[in-house]
Amino acid sequence: MTSLRVDLARRRWAVYVPATLLIMLPSGVPFSLGILASGLSDHDPSMVPAFVSGLGVRSFVSAVFVLLGSILLDTRPESIQVLGVIALVLCALHVLVGYGIQHGVPYMIYWGNSLFGISNGLFYIIGVIHAAAWIPELPRLAMGLCFGALGGGAIVGAIVLDLLVRMWGVVRATYAVSVTLFILFGVGTVGLRMPPFSWDPRSESEAMVESNLAYSGTRLGNRIFLHHQVYLMMIIVAAGTGPAFGFYTAFSNVARGVIGMSSETANLWFVAMNFVVLIGRFGGGYLVNFCGFGRGFFWSGAKNLTILLMAAQTLASILVVRAEEEASASLFLVAVGIYFLTFASESTLAAVLARHVFSAVNGGIVFGFSMVSSGLATMAFSLLVARGLQEAATSGRFEVDMFKSYNDACTAVSIVGFFASLLITNCKAATEDFRLRKDPDQRYGAV
């Protein structure tokens, strides 16, 4: 038993953790695919709306399969490699995007991007669960590695895609992305394996403390949907991630068409925005501790930081309209930078806020459904941007009014998200400590 423990401890850093990184790194590449939309506008502008719409639907499909994958791995963790193989096979569907661009078939571009969301979502949750399983004694390190690799994939992907589009053109660059994603995911899948149930690098006392923290509170099961806080959570996450995603899918196109940036400058700033996202992913979790400055109304650091971010995003939604009207590059970059910062931070804060509002034992399921609402929002805002791009492609010119619906929706949703973050409170039914009950088994509630 001791030799097995030592062998697994050695192999986790040599094989299993690197396998996680090889899965999380390409999982971040889809956040850089907006570069291809910029190249596609030079190749054939009529194809851009289908491409951007497909990226939006991919986000929703990915969120759904993150939830489904987490449910499956929660009940059958030993199936992680089989699930990885399934995700790898589905990853091959991304080649449809390159084929559709090459032969001018918009629906293949749309469905190639959309169906890639299945593989993207499954690999994302596989990577997160795999890291948590192999580094249980250092949960912050495990999540830091995941988010760092995810953000790194977006940054490296944006830089490499920009170079490939300029050297090879958008068709060959798209095929190169498909092949690279398949290879990286494939190598990572080979190293997938859940540790034995009996294996734990923590001491017995440390594992007991972690277990008690993980199951603190009262499990509500399906009764959780009787509490208004779960719907406020879904609104907050949707409002914090939706508006930014429209720019994620078409930043360079809008910056070039409305602001007047060159293709090279727009793509360079898009790379910079991915650095902002990386900072937001880490900074969001770090600043929670500093924002826990009160009690009563300001009872949660995650809530307080969310209030600040949603207020900033509401202001940014007003500034971006002015920037587009005045063709002000500096104002545009500041406003969109706030969008991206909120997007990244809210993705991290949602997990923390779910635990604060609903306790640790319910946090996972609430976070999962919040991500689905985020997927719906990102899809909706991408479709709004795609409609503006369609009008631009049809008329042959860009005008600010073409994105009026998108900008109005950003402002409205940001205001709603701000008030939802003000109104959300602790769910007493979920956070009552089960140890105070006469019957401790009631912590499991109704399922």
mmCIF file of N, CA and C in Angstrom, residues 144-251:
data_model
loop_
_atom_site.group_PDB
_atom_site.id
_atom_site.type_symbol
_atom_site.label_atom_id
_atom_site.label_comp_id
_atom_site.label_asym_id
_atom_site.label_seq_id
_atom_site.Cartn_x
_atom_site.Cartn_y
_atom_site.Cartn_z
ATOM 1 N N GLY A 144 -5.867 27.062 -9.825
ATOM 2 C CA GLY A 144 -4.968 28.038 -10.430
ATOM 3 C C GLY A 144 -4.320 27.494 -11.690
ATOM 4 N N LEU A 145 -3.894 26.219 -11.649
ATOM 5 C CA LEU A 145 -3.319 25.589 -12.836
ATOM 6 C C LEU A 145 -4.340 25.508 -13.967
ATOM 7 N N CYS A 146 -5.574 25.165 -13.607
ATOM 8 C CA CYS A 146 -6.630 25.048 -14.629
ATOM 9 C C CYS A 146 -6.916 26.394 -15.292
ATOM 10 N N PHE A 147 -7.155 27.405 -14.457
ATOM 11 C CA PHE A 147 -7.482 28.718 -15.015
ATOM 12 C C PHE A 147 -6.275 29.352 -15.702
ATOM 13 N N GLY A 148 -5.077 29.084 -15.172
ATOM 14 C CA GLY A 148 -3.884 29.609 -15.817
ATOM 15 C C GLY A 148 -3.684 29.009 -17.198
ATOM 16 N N ALA A 149 -3.859 27.681 -17.305
ATOM 17 C CA ALA A 149 -3.736 27.025 -18.606
ATOM 18 C C ALA A 149 -4.831 27.472 -19.553
ATOM 19 N N LEU A 150 -6.038 27.653 -19.022
ATOM 20 C CA LEU A 150 -7.161 28.108 -19.848
ATOM 21 C C LEU A 150 -6.870 29.498 -20.419
ATOM 22 N N GLY A 151 -6.452 30.422 -19.533
ATOM 23 C CA GLY A 151 -6.119 31.765 -19.987
ATOM 24 C C GLY A 151 -4.916 31.783 -20.908
ATOM 25 N N GLY A 152 -3.919 30.934 -20.589
ATOM 26 C CA GLY A 152 -2.749 30.840 -21.453
ATOM 27 C C GLY A 152 -3.104 30.346 -22.839
ATOM 28 N N GLY A 153 -4.033 29.401 -22.913
ATOM 29 C CA GLY A 153 -4.480 28.898 -24.211
ATOM 30 C C GLY A 153 -5.128 29.978 -25.054
ATOM 31 N N ALA A 154 -5.910 30.839 -24.391
ATOM 32 C CA ALA A 154 -6.556 31.944 -25.116
ATOM 33 C C ALA A 154 -5.529 32.938 -25.640
ATOM 34 N N ILE A 155 -4.531 33.256 -24.806
ATOM 35 C CA ILE A 155 -3.511 34.226 -25.211
ATOM 36 C C ILE A 155 -2.629 33.668 -26.323
ATOM 37 N N VAL A 156 -2.090 32.465 -26.102
ATOM 38 C CA VAL A 156 -1.229 31.846 -27.117
ATOM 39 C C VAL A 156 -2.015 31.610 -28.402
ATOM 40 N N GLY A 157 -3.275 31.169 -28.247
ATOM 41 C CA GLY A 157 -4.109 30.929 -29.417
ATOM 42 C C GLY A 157 -4.304 32.185 -30.238
ATOM 43 N N ALA A 158 -4.561 33.318 -29.579
ATOM 44 C CA ALA A 158 -4.770 34.576 -30.300
ATOM 45 C C ALA A 158 -3.513 35.010 -31.045
ATOM 46 N N ILE A 159 -2.350 34.869 -30.377
ATOM 47 C CA ILE A 159 -1.085 35.274 -31.010
ATOM 48 C C ILE A 159 -0.778 34.393 -32.218
ATOM 49 N N VAL A 160 -0.889 33.075 -32.022
ATOM 50 C CA VAL A 160 -0.563 32.133 -33.098
ATOM 51 C C VAL A 160 -1.560 32.256 -34.249
ATOM 52 N N LEU A 161 -2.846 32.394 -33.929
ATOM 53 C CA LEU A 161 -3.848 32.510 -34.991
ATOM 54 C C LEU A 161 -3.622 33.756 -35.836
ATOM 55 N N ASP A 162 -3.265 34.862 -35.190
ATOM 56 C CA ASP A 162 -2.986 36.087 -35.939
ATOM 57 C C ASP A 162 -1.843 35.873 -36.921
ATOM 58 N N LEU A 163 -0.785 35.191 -36.464
ATOM 59 C CA LEU A 163 0.349 34.912 -37.338
ATOM 60 C C LEU A 163 -0.040 33.963 -38.474
ATOM 61 N N LEU A 164 -0.801 32.926 -38.143
ATOM 62 C CA LEU A 164 -1.189 31.950 -39.166
ATOM 63 C C LEU A 164 -2.091 32.560 -40.229
ATOM 64 N N VAL A 165 -3.034 33.396 -39.799
ATOM 65 C CA VAL A 165 -3.935 34.033 -40.771
ATOM 66 C C VAL A 165 -3.143 34.925 -41.723
ATOM 67 N N ARG A 166 -2.167 35.642 -41.185
ATOM 68 C CA ARG A 166 -1.375 36.539 -42.038
ATOM 69 C C ARG A 166 -0.446 35.763 -42.972
ATOM 70 N N MET A 167 0.076 34.618 -42.502
ATOM 71 C CA MET A 167 1.015 33.841 -43.327
ATOM 72 C C MET A 167 0.300 32.913 -44.313
ATOM 73 N N TRP A 168 -0.746 32.239 -43.832
ATOM 74 C CA TRP A 168 -1.376 31.185 -44.616
ATOM 75 C C TRP A 168 -2.757 31.533 -45.159
ATOM 76 N N GLY A 169 -3.401 32.536 -44.567
ATOM 77 C CA GLY A 169 -4.788 32.799 -44.927
ATOM 78 C C GLY A 169 -5.726 32.088 -43.966
ATOM 79 N N VAL A 170 -6.973 32.504 -43.933
ATOM 80 C CA VAL A 170 -7.906 32.016 -42.924
ATOM 81 C C VAL A 170 -8.271 30.543 -43.107
ATOM 82 N N VAL A 171 -8.279 30.043 -44.346
ATOM 83 C CA VAL A 171 -8.666 28.643 -44.578
ATOM 84 C C VAL A 171 -7.648 27.692 -43.964
ATOM 85 N N ARG A 172 -6.382 27.853 -44.317
ATOM 86 C CA ARG A 172 -5.352 26.959 -43.797
ATOM 87 C C ARG A 172 -5.154 27.159 -42.299
ATOM 88 N N ALA A 173 -5.318 28.385 -41.835
ATOM 89 C CA ALA A 173 -5.195 28.643 -40.395
ATOM 90 C C ALA A 173 -6.272 27.898 -39.618
ATOM 91 N N THR A 174 -7.491 27.846 -40.164
ATOM 92 C CA THR A 174 -8.592 27.147 -39.488
ATOM 93 C C THR A 174 -8.342 25.651 -39.436
ATOM 94 N N TYR A 175 -7.858 25.093 -40.541
ATOM 95 C CA TYR A 175 -7.515 23.672 -40.540
ATOM 96 C C TYR A 175 -6.404 23.382 -39.526
ATOM 97 N N ALA A 176 -5.427 24.280 -39.446
ATOM 98 C CA ALA A 176 -4.325 24.097 -38.500
ATOM 99 C C ALA A 176 -4.831 24.081 -37.064
ATOM 100 N N VAL A 177 -5.793 24.937 -36.758
ATOM 101 C CA VAL A 177 -6.390 24.951 -35.419
ATOM 102 C C VAL A 177 -7.056 23.620 -35.119
ATOM 103 N N SER A 178 -7.832 23.110 -36.062
ATOM 104 C CA SER A 178 -8.548 21.846 -35.865
ATOM 105 C C SER A 178 -7.583 20.705 -35.570
ATOM 106 N N VAL A 179 -6.515 20.633 -36.355
ATOM 107 C CA VAL A 179 -5.527 19.550 -36.173
ATOM 108 C C VAL A 179 -4.797 19.695 -34.845
ATOM 109 N N THR A 180 -4.393 20.925 -34.508
ATOM 110 C CA THR A 180 -3.659 21.160 -33.261
ATOM 111 C C THR A 180 -4.501 20.825 -32.036
ATOM 112 N N LEU A 181 -5.773 21.255 -32.054
ATOM 113 C CA LEU A 181 -6.666 20.942 -30.940
ATOM 114 C C LEU A 181 -6.811 19.433 -30.771
ATOM 115 N N PHE A 182 -6.976 18.722 -31.880
ATOM 116 C CA PHE A 182 -7.161 17.270 -31.818
ATOM 117 C C PHE A 182 -5.925 16.600 -31.230
ATOM 118 N N ILE A 183 -4.730 17.035 -31.641
ATOM 119 C CA ILE A 183 -3.491 16.422 -31.144
ATOM 120 C C ILE A 183 -3.309 16.686 -29.646
ATOM 121 N N LEU A 184 -3.473 17.942 -29.232
ATOM 122 C CA LEU A 184 -3.277 18.279 -27.817
ATOM 123 C C LEU A 184 -4.293 17.568 -26.926
ATOM 124 N N PHE A 185 -5.561 17.601 -27.324
ATOM 125 C CA PHE A 185 -6.579 16.891 -26.550
ATOM 126 C C PHE A 185 -6.294 15.390 -26.530
ATOM 127 N N GLY A 186 -5.821 14.854 -27.659
ATOM 128 C CA GLY A 186 -5.545 13.424 -27.742
ATOM 129 C C GLY A 186 -4.438 12.996 -26.794
ATOM 130 N N VAL A 187 -3.347 13.758 -26.767
ATOM 131 C CA VAL A 187 -2.240 13.441 -25.861
ATOM 132 C C VAL A 187 -2.694 13.565 -24.406
ATOM 133 N N GLY A 188 -3.467 14.594 -24.107
ATOM 134 C CA GLY A 188 -3.971 14.772 -22.752
ATOM 135 C C GLY A 188 -4.890 13.637 -22.326
ATOM 136 N N THR A 189 -5.707 13.148 -23.253
ATOM 137 C CA THR A 189 -6.656 12.072 -22.939
ATOM 138 C C THR A 189 -5.933 10.781 -22.545
ATOM 139 N N VAL A 190 -4.784 10.539 -23.150
ATOM 140 C CA VAL A 190 -4.010 9.327 -22.821
ATOM 141 C C VAL A 190 -3.642 9.307 -21.334
ATOM 142 N N GLY A 191 -3.403 10.473 -20.748
ATOM 143 C CA GLY A 191 -2.988 10.540 -19.354
ATOM 144 C C GLY A 191 -4.109 10.685 -18.354
ATOM 145 N N LEU A 192 -5.355 10.520 -18.788
ATOM 146 C CA LEU A 192 -6.487 10.638 -17.872
ATOM 147 C C LEU A 192 -6.664 9.367 -17.046
ATOM 148 N N ARG A 193 -6.768 9.564 -15.754
ATOM 149 C CA ARG A 193 -7.055 8.445 -14.851
ATOM 150 C C ARG A 193 -7.397 9.027 -13.492
ATOM 151 N N MET A 194 -8.472 8.578 -12.911
ATOM 152 C CA MET A 194 -8.821 9.031 -11.565
ATOM 153 C C MET A 194 -8.037 8.221 -10.539
ATOM 154 N N PRO A 195 -7.577 8.846 -9.467
ATOM 155 C CA PRO A 195 -6.842 8.098 -8.440
ATOM 156 C C PRO A 195 -7.750 7.094 -7.748
ATOM 157 N N PRO A 196 -7.174 6.036 -7.184
ATOM 158 C CA PRO A 196 -7.990 5.063 -6.433
ATOM 159 C C PRO A 196 -8.735 5.768 -5.305
ATOM 160 N N PHE A 197 -9.900 5.249 -4.986
ATOM 161 C CA PHE A 197 -10.733 5.874 -3.970
ATOM 162 C C PHE A 197 -10.012 5.956 -2.628
ATOM 163 N N SER A 198 -9.164 4.978 -2.342
ATOM 164 C CA SER A 198 -8.483 4.919 -1.047
ATOM 165 C C SER A 198 -7.261 5.830 -0.976
ATOM 166 N N TRP A 199 -6.843 6.387 -2.136
ATOM 167 C CA TRP A 199 -5.621 7.196 -2.165
ATOM 168 C C TRP A 199 -5.916 8.641 -1.825
ATOM 169 N N ASP A 200 -5.149 9.209 -0.908
ATOM 170 C CA ASP A 200 -5.300 10.618 -0.557
ATOM 171 C C ASP A 200 -3.968 11.093 0.025
ATOM 172 N N PRO A 201 -3.314 12.081 -0.622
ATOM 173 C CA PRO A 201 -2.012 12.541 -0.130
ATOM 174 C C PRO A 201 -2.098 13.342 1.167
ATOM 175 N N ARG A 202 -3.295 13.710 1.564
ATOM 176 C CA ARG A 202 -3.459 14.463 2.808
ATOM 177 C C ARG A 202 -3.414 13.518 4.011
ATOM 178 N N SER A 203 -3.110 14.096 5.152
ATOM 179 C CA SER A 203 -3.189 13.303 6.374
ATOM 180 C C SER A 203 -4.652 13.043 6.688
ATOM 181 N N GLU A 204 -4.904 12.088 7.554
ATOM 182 C CA GLU A 204 -6.284 11.732 7.877
ATOM 183 C C GLU A 204 -7.045 12.909 8.483
ATOM 184 N N SER A 205 -6.380 13.683 9.331
ATOM 185 C CA SER A 205 -7.048 14.825 9.965
ATOM 186 C C SER A 205 -7.362 15.912 8.946
ATOM 187 N N GLU A 206 -6.427 16.155 7.999
ATOM 188 C CA GLU A 206 -6.662 17.158 6.959
ATOM 189 C C GLU A 206 -7.819 16.744 6.065
ATOM 190 N N ALA A 207 -7.864 15.486 5.689
ATOM 191 C CA ALA A 207 -8.951 14.996 4.844
ATOM 192 C C ALA A 207 -10.292 15.122 5.550
ATOM 193 N N MET A 208 -10.322 14.857 6.865
ATOM 194 C CA MET A 208 -11.558 14.964 7.628
ATOM 195 C C MET A 208 -12.052 16.411 7.674
ATOM 196 N N VAL A 209 -11.120 17.343 7.874
ATOM 197 C CA VAL A 209 -11.498 18.763 7.904
ATOM 198 C C VAL A 209 -12.067 19.189 6.558
ATOM 199 N N GLU A 210 -11.392 18.798 5.468
ATOM 200 C CA GLU A 210 -11.862 19.157 4.128
ATOM 201 C C GLU A 210 -13.234 18.554 3.842
ATOM 202 N N SER A 211 -13.423 17.308 4.303
ATOM 203 C CA SER A 211 -14.710 16.649 4.082
ATOM 204 C C SER A 211 -15.826 17.375 4.823
ATOM 205 N N ASN A 212 -15.554 17.781 6.056
ATOM 206 C CA ASN A 212 -16.563 18.507 6.824
ATOM 207 C C ASN A 212 -16.913 19.843 6.168
ATOM 208 N N LEU A 213 -15.889 20.527 5.632
ATOM 209 C CA LEU A 213 -16.140 21.803 4.963
ATOM 210 C C LEU A 213 -16.936 21.594 3.683
ATOM 211 N N ALA A 214 -16.611 20.528 2.945
ATOM 212 C CA ALA A 214 -17.284 20.275 1.670
ATOM 213 C C ALA A 214 -18.754 19.940 1.850
ATOM 214 N N TYR A 215 -19.110 19.359 3.001
ATOM 215 C CA TYR A 215 -20.491 18.946 3.210
ATOM 216 C C TYR A 215 -21.195 19.763 4.288
ATOM 217 N N SER A 216 -20.678 20.961 4.556
ATOM 218 C CA SER A 216 -21.347 21.823 5.520
ATOM 219 C C SER A 216 -22.611 22.401 4.903
ATOM 220 N N GLY A 217 -23.595 22.647 5.745
ATOM 221 C CA GLY A 217 -24.860 23.172 5.246
ATOM 222 C C GLY A 217 -25.892 22.074 5.074
ATOM 223 N N THR A 218 -27.036 22.436 4.545
ATOM 224 C CA THR A 218 -28.140 21.495 4.345
ATOM 225 C C THR A 218 -28.367 21.260 2.861
ATOM 226 N N ARG A 219 -28.259 20.009 2.429
ATOM 227 C CA ARG A 219 -28.480 19.694 1.019
ATOM 228 C C ARG A 219 -29.964 19.846 0.699
ATOM 229 N N LEU A 220 -30.268 20.699 -0.266
ATOM 230 C CA LEU A 220 -31.673 20.991 -0.594
ATOM 231 C C LEU A 220 -32.213 20.129 -1.722
ATOM 232 N N GLY A 221 -31.331 19.557 -2.551
ATOM 233 C CA GLY A 221 -31.824 18.772 -3.672
ATOM 234 C C GLY A 221 -32.663 19.623 -4.604
ATOM 235 N N ASN A 222 -33.778 19.050 -5.092
ATOM 236 C CA ASN A 222 -34.608 19.815 -6.031
ATOM 237 C C ASN A 222 -35.397 20.925 -5.358
ATOM 238 N N ARG A 223 -35.373 20.976 -4.034
ATOM 239 C CA ARG A 223 -36.040 22.074 -3.332
ATOM 240 C C ARG A 223 -35.306 23.399 -3.489
ATOM 241 N N ILE A 224 -34.107 23.327 -4.021
ATOM 242 C CA ILE A 224 -33.326 24.551 -4.169
ATOM 243 C C ILE A 224 -33.996 25.539 -5.110
ATOM 244 N N PHE A 225 -34.802 25.015 -6.053
ATOM 245 C CA PHE A 225 -35.467 25.890 -7.020
ATOM 246 C C PHE A 225 -36.692 26.589 -6.441
ATOM 247 N N LEU A 226 -36.996 26.313 -5.189
ATOM 248 C CA LEU A 226 -38.070 27.043 -4.514
ATOM 249 C C LEU A 226 -37.562 28.341 -3.887
ATOM 250 N N HIS A 227 -36.264 28.561 -3.957
ATOM 251 C CA HIS A 227 -35.667 29.742 -3.332
ATOM 252 C C HIS A 227 -35.252 30.746 -4.396
ATOM 253 N N HIS A 228 -35.637 32.005 -4.192
ATOM 254 C CA HIS A 228 -35.419 33.024 -5.213
ATOM 255 C C HIS A 228 -33.942 33.308 -5.457
ATOM 256 N N GLN A 229 -33.093 32.989 -4.491
ATOM 257 C CA GLN A 229 -31.672 33.294 -4.649
ATOM 258 C C GLN A 229 -31.037 32.574 -5.835
ATOM 259 N N VAL A 230 -31.545 31.380 -6.161
ATOM 260 C CA VAL A 230 -30.952 30.642 -7.270
ATOM 261 C C VAL A 230 -31.202 31.368 -8.586
ATOM 262 N N TYR A 231 -32.345 32.025 -8.716
ATOM 263 C CA TYR A 231 -32.652 32.765 -9.944
ATOM 264 C C TYR A 231 -31.879 34.074 -9.998
ATOM 265 N N LEU A 232 -31.660 34.686 -8.841
ATOM 266 C CA LEU A 232 -30.814 35.881 -8.812
ATOM 267 C C LEU A 232 -29.379 35.515 -9.207
ATOM 268 N N MET A 233 -28.903 34.362 -8.763
ATOM 269 C CA MET A 233 -27.574 33.899 -9.142
ATOM 270 C C MET A 233 -27.464 33.735 -10.653
ATOM 271 N N MET A 234 -28.467 33.130 -11.251
ATOM 272 C CA MET A 234 -28.449 32.904 -12.692
ATOM 273 C C MET A 234 -28.467 34.229 -13.447
ATOM 274 N N ILE A 235 -29.225 35.200 -12.944
ATOM 275 C CA ILE A 235 -29.270 36.523 -13.574
ATOM 276 C C ILE A 235 -27.913 37.208 -13.474
ATOM 277 N N ILE A 236 -27.308 37.151 -12.282
ATOM 278 C CA ILE A 236 -26.013 37.801 -12.064
ATOM 279 C C ILE A 236 -24.948 37.236 -12.997
ATOM 280 N N VAL A 237 -24.859 35.921 -13.084
ATOM 281 C CA VAL A 237 -23.832 35.294 -13.920
ATOM 282 C C VAL A 237 -24.094 35.571 -15.399
ATOM 283 N N ALA A 238 -25.355 35.517 -15.811
ATOM 284 C CA ALA A 238 -25.688 35.819 -17.208
ATOM 285 C C ALA A 238 -25.333 37.263 -17.547
ATOM 286 N N ALA A 239 -25.659 38.190 -16.626
ATOM 287 C CA ALA A 239 -25.372 39.608 -16.869
ATOM 288 C C ALA A 239 -23.882 39.894 -16.863
ATOM 289 N N GLY A 240 -23.129 39.153 -16.072
ATOM 290 C CA GLY A 240 -21.696 39.391 -15.980
ATOM 291 C C GLY A 240 -20.887 38.803 -17.117
ATOM 292 N N THR A 241 -21.442 37.828 -17.835
ATOM 293 C CA THR A 241 -20.686 37.164 -18.900
ATOM 294 C C THR A 241 -21.228 37.415 -20.299
ATOM 295 N N GLY A 242 -22.527 37.674 -20.422
ATOM 296 C CA GLY A 242 -23.137 37.828 -21.740
ATOM 297 C C GLY A 242 -22.620 38.996 -22.564
ATOM 298 N N PRO A 243 -22.678 40.235 -22.041
ATOM 299 C CA PRO A 243 -22.270 41.392 -22.838
ATOM 300 C C PRO A 243 -20.858 41.294 -23.403
ATOM 301 N N ALA A 244 -19.913 40.794 -22.621
ATOM 302 C CA ALA A 244 -18.526 40.721 -23.090
ATOM 303 C C ALA A 244 -18.362 39.738 -24.232
ATOM 304 N N PHE A 245 -19.209 38.703 -24.262
ATOM 305 C CA PHE A 245 -18.962 37.626 -25.221
ATOM 306 C C PHE A 245 -19.212 38.058 -26.662
ATOM 307 N N GLY A 246 -20.095 39.036 -26.832
ATOM 308 C CA GLY A 246 -20.288 39.561 -28.184
ATOM 309 C C GLY A 246 -18.987 40.114 -28.733
ATOM 310 N N PHE A 247 -18.241 40.829 -27.890
ATOM 311 C CA PHE A 247 -16.946 41.346 -28.309
ATOM 312 C C PHE A 247 -15.903 40.239 -28.382
ATOM 313 N N TYR A 248 -16.069 39.200 -27.573
ATOM 314 C CA TYR A 248 -15.141 38.082 -27.633
ATOM 315 C C TYR A 248 -15.181 37.431 -29.013
ATOM 316 N N THR A 249 -16.354 37.326 -29.590
ATOM 317 C CA THR A 249 -16.501 36.656 -30.876
ATOM 318 C C THR A 249 -16.191 37.562 -32.057
ATOM 319 N N ALA A 250 -16.271 38.892 -31.866
ATOM 320 C CA ALA A 250 -16.117 39.791 -33.016
ATOM 321 C C ALA A 250 -15.416 41.090 -32.651
ATOM 322 N N PHE A 251 -14.493 41.034 -31.694
ATOM 323 C CA PHE A 251 -13.803 42.257 -31.259
ATOM 324 C C PHE A 251 -13.116 42.950 -32.435
#
